[in-house]
Amino acid sequence: MAQATFSVRMDSNLKKQFDSLCADFGMTASTAFNVFAKAVVRERRIPFEISSPAQSEITRESALQAFRTLRQSAKENGLQGMTMDEINQEIALARSERS
């Protein structure tokens, strides 16, 4: 399998902490990122919850922008032709995985 380089910028203190923790796990940071990437591809989602500490006000414009972003992402990934049944199945699967 061909290899590719993936470069990530992060705070130097965070990198030291991350490298140290990876070493405790017996792996390199590169291996850890590969494990993460494989989990994302396999599960087709970020394998942990990402949330905001404070709920922001949702406006009509921000909701429309979020919809436009999702629609563009679906188009770029060849998913714009999904039926409502297929979309609902994906939602049900995501909800069952959270439980």
PDB file of C-alpha atoms in Angstrom:
ATOM      1  CA  MET A   1       0.000   0.000   0.000  1.00  0.00           C
ATOM      2  CA  ALA A   2       1.345   3.420  -0.934  1.00  0.00           C
ATOM      3  CA  GLN A   3       2.140   5.714   1.957  1.00  0.00           C
ATOM      4  CA  ALA A   4       1.247   9.422   2.172  1.00  0.00           C
ATOM      5  CA  THR A   5       2.376  12.121   4.561  1.00  0.00           C
ATOM      6  CA  PHE A   6      -0.145  13.959   6.740  1.00  0.00           C
ATOM      7  CA  SER A   7       1.090  17.027   8.581  1.00  0.00           C
ATOM      8  CA  VAL A   8      -0.689  18.438  11.647  1.00  0.00           C
ATOM      9  CA  ARG A   9       0.018  21.706  13.433  1.00  0.00           C
ATOM     10  CA  MET A  10      -0.570  21.816  17.175  1.00  0.00           C
ATOM     11  CA  ASP A  11       0.615  23.557  20.297  1.00  0.00           C
ATOM     12  CA  SER A  12       4.101  22.305  21.220  1.00  0.00           C
ATOM     13  CA  ASN A  13       3.046  21.523  24.809  1.00  0.00           C
ATOM     14  CA  LEU A  14       0.080  19.497  23.538  1.00  0.00           C
ATOM     15  CA  LYS A  15       2.413  17.612  21.184  1.00  0.00           C
ATOM     16  CA  LYS A  16       4.760  16.720  24.053  1.00  0.00           C
ATOM     17  CA  GLN A  17       1.836  15.475  26.139  1.00  0.00           C
ATOM     18  CA  PHE A  18       0.407  13.542  23.190  1.00  0.00           C
ATOM     19  CA  ASP A  19       3.770  11.959  22.331  1.00  0.00           C
ATOM     20  CA  SER A  20       4.248  10.959  25.968  1.00  0.00           C
ATOM     21  CA  LEU A  21       0.790   9.394  26.235  1.00  0.00           C
ATOM     22  CA  CYS A  22       1.254   7.538  22.945  1.00  0.00           C
ATOM     23  CA  ALA A  23       4.569   6.183  24.252  1.00  0.00           C
ATOM     24  CA  ASP A  24       2.725   4.973  27.370  1.00  0.00           C
ATOM     25  CA  PHE A  25       0.399   3.080  25.014  1.00  0.00           C
ATOM     26  CA  GLY A  26       3.416   1.612  23.206  1.00  0.00           C
ATOM     27  CA  MET A  27       2.867   3.511  19.966  1.00  0.00           C
ATOM     28  CA  THR A  28       4.000   6.595  18.109  1.00  0.00           C
ATOM     29  CA  ALA A  29       1.846   9.638  17.384  1.00  0.00           C
ATOM     30  CA  SER A  30       1.779   8.511  13.743  1.00  0.00           C
ATOM     31  CA  THR A  31       0.366   5.135  14.749  1.00  0.00           C
ATOM     32  CA  ALA A  32      -2.233   6.839  16.962  1.00  0.00           C
ATOM     33  CA  PHE A  33      -3.376   9.051  14.077  1.00  0.00           C
ATOM     34  CA  ASN A  34      -3.605   5.996  11.823  1.00  0.00           C
ATOM     35  CA  VAL A  35      -5.753   4.219  14.425  1.00  0.00           C
ATOM     36  CA  PHE A  36      -7.987   7.315  14.597  1.00  0.00           C
ATOM     37  CA  ALA A  37      -8.249   7.602  10.790  1.00  0.00           C
ATOM     38  CA  LYS A  38      -9.130   3.919  10.420  1.00  0.00           C
ATOM     39  CA  ALA A  39     -11.850   4.243  13.077  1.00  0.00           C
ATOM     40  CA  VAL A  40     -13.324   7.294  11.319  1.00  0.00           C
ATOM     41  CA  VAL A  41     -13.384   5.513   7.953  1.00  0.00           C
ATOM     42  CA  ARG A  42     -14.725   2.251   9.408  1.00  0.00           C
ATOM     43  CA  GLU A  43     -17.470   3.895  11.488  1.00  0.00           C
ATOM     44  CA  ARG A  44     -18.099   6.757   9.045  1.00  0.00           C
ATOM     45  CA  ARG A  45     -18.147   9.195  11.966  1.00  0.00           C
ATOM     46  CA  ILE A  46     -15.824  10.816  14.466  1.00  0.00           C
ATOM     47  CA  PRO A  47     -15.565   8.064  17.126  1.00  0.00           C
ATOM     48  CA  PHE A  48     -16.240  10.420  20.020  1.00  0.00           C
ATOM     49  CA  GLU A  49     -18.639  13.239  20.751  1.00  0.00           C
ATOM     50  CA  ILE A  50     -17.585  16.782  19.925  1.00  0.00           C
ATOM     51  CA  SER A  51     -19.600  19.436  21.701  1.00  0.00           C
ATOM     52  CA  SER A  52     -19.544  23.071  22.590  1.00  0.00           C
ATOM     53  CA  PRO A  53     -19.340  24.068  26.262  1.00  0.00           C
ATOM     54  CA  ALA A  54     -22.076  26.639  25.788  1.00  0.00           C
ATOM     55  CA  GLN A  55     -25.134  26.350  23.600  1.00  0.00           C
ATOM     56  CA  SER A  56     -25.151  29.090  21.025  1.00  0.00           C
ATOM     57  CA  GLU A  57     -28.287  30.687  19.703  1.00  0.00           C
ATOM     58  CA  ILE A  58     -29.464  28.985  16.535  1.00  0.00           C
ATOM     59  CA  THR A  59     -30.695  31.441  13.955  1.00  0.00           C
ATOM     60  CA  ARG A  60     -32.499  30.777  10.702  1.00  0.00           C
ATOM     61  CA  GLU A  61     -29.431  31.903   8.772  1.00  0.00           C
ATOM     62  CA  SER A  62     -27.027  29.684  10.725  1.00  0.00           C
ATOM     63  CA  ALA A  63     -29.377  26.707  10.254  1.00  0.00           C
ATOM     64  CA  LEU A  64     -29.589  27.371   6.518  1.00  0.00           C
ATOM     65  CA  GLN A  65     -25.813  27.689   6.297  1.00  0.00           C
ATOM     66  CA  ALA A  66     -25.397  24.372   8.128  1.00  0.00           C
ATOM     67  CA  PHE A  67     -27.844  22.775   5.695  1.00  0.00           C
ATOM     68  CA  ARG A  68     -25.959  24.208   2.687  1.00  0.00           C
ATOM     69  CA  THR A  69     -22.674  22.883   4.093  1.00  0.00           C
ATOM     70  CA  LEU A  70     -24.151  19.408   4.601  1.00  0.00           C
ATOM     71  CA  ARG A  71     -25.665  19.450   1.112  1.00  0.00           C
ATOM     72  CA  GLN A  72     -22.285  20.387  -0.411  1.00  0.00           C
ATOM     73  CA  SER A  73     -20.567  17.648   1.579  1.00  0.00           C
ATOM     74  CA  ALA A  74     -23.139  15.101   0.384  1.00  0.00           C
ATOM     75  CA  LYS A  75     -22.577  16.204  -3.212  1.00  0.00           C
ATOM     76  CA  GLU A  76     -18.788  15.961  -2.858  1.00  0.00           C
ATOM     77  CA  ASN A  77     -19.103  12.450  -1.381  1.00  0.00           C
ATOM     78  CA  GLY A  78     -21.643  11.175  -3.916  1.00  0.00           C
ATOM     79  CA  LEU A  79     -24.474  10.962  -1.382  1.00  0.00           C
ATOM     80  CA  GLN A  80     -26.872  13.580  -2.747  1.00  0.00           C
ATOM     81  CA  GLY A  81     -29.156  10.901  -4.224  1.00  0.00           C
ATOM     82  CA  MET A  82     -30.054   9.268  -0.892  1.00  0.00           C
ATOM     83  CA  THR A  83     -33.735   8.611  -0.332  1.00  0.00           C
ATOM     84  CA  MET A  84     -35.508   9.689   2.847  1.00  0.00           C
ATOM     85  CA  ASP A  85     -35.624   6.024   3.901  1.00  0.00           C
ATOM     86  CA  GLU A  86     -31.834   5.739   3.486  1.00  0.00           C
ATOM     87  CA  ILE A  87     -31.296   8.981   5.409  1.00  0.00           C
ATOM     88  CA  ASN A  88     -33.572   7.780   8.217  1.00  0.00           C
ATOM     89  CA  GLN A  89     -31.693   4.461   8.335  1.00  0.00           C
ATOM     90  CA  GLU A  90     -28.399   6.348   8.747  1.00  0.00           C
ATOM     91  CA  ILE A  91     -29.914   8.468  11.528  1.00  0.00           C
ATOM     92  CA  ALA A  92     -31.261   5.365  13.294  1.00  0.00           C
ATOM     93  CA  LEU A  93     -27.852   3.673  13.003  1.00  0.00           C
ATOM     94  CA  ALA A  94     -26.056   6.719  14.435  1.00  0.00           C
ATOM     95  CA  ARG A  95     -28.528   6.904  17.323  1.00  0.00           C
ATOM     96  CA  SER A  96     -28.179   3.195  18.110  1.00  0.00           C
ATOM     97  CA  GLU A  97     -24.376   3.494  18.141  1.00  0.00           C
ATOM     98  CA  ARG A  98     -24.626   6.356  20.684  1.00  0.00           C
ATOM     99  CA  SER A  99     -26.740   4.263  23.038  1.00  0.00           C
TER     100      SER A  99
END
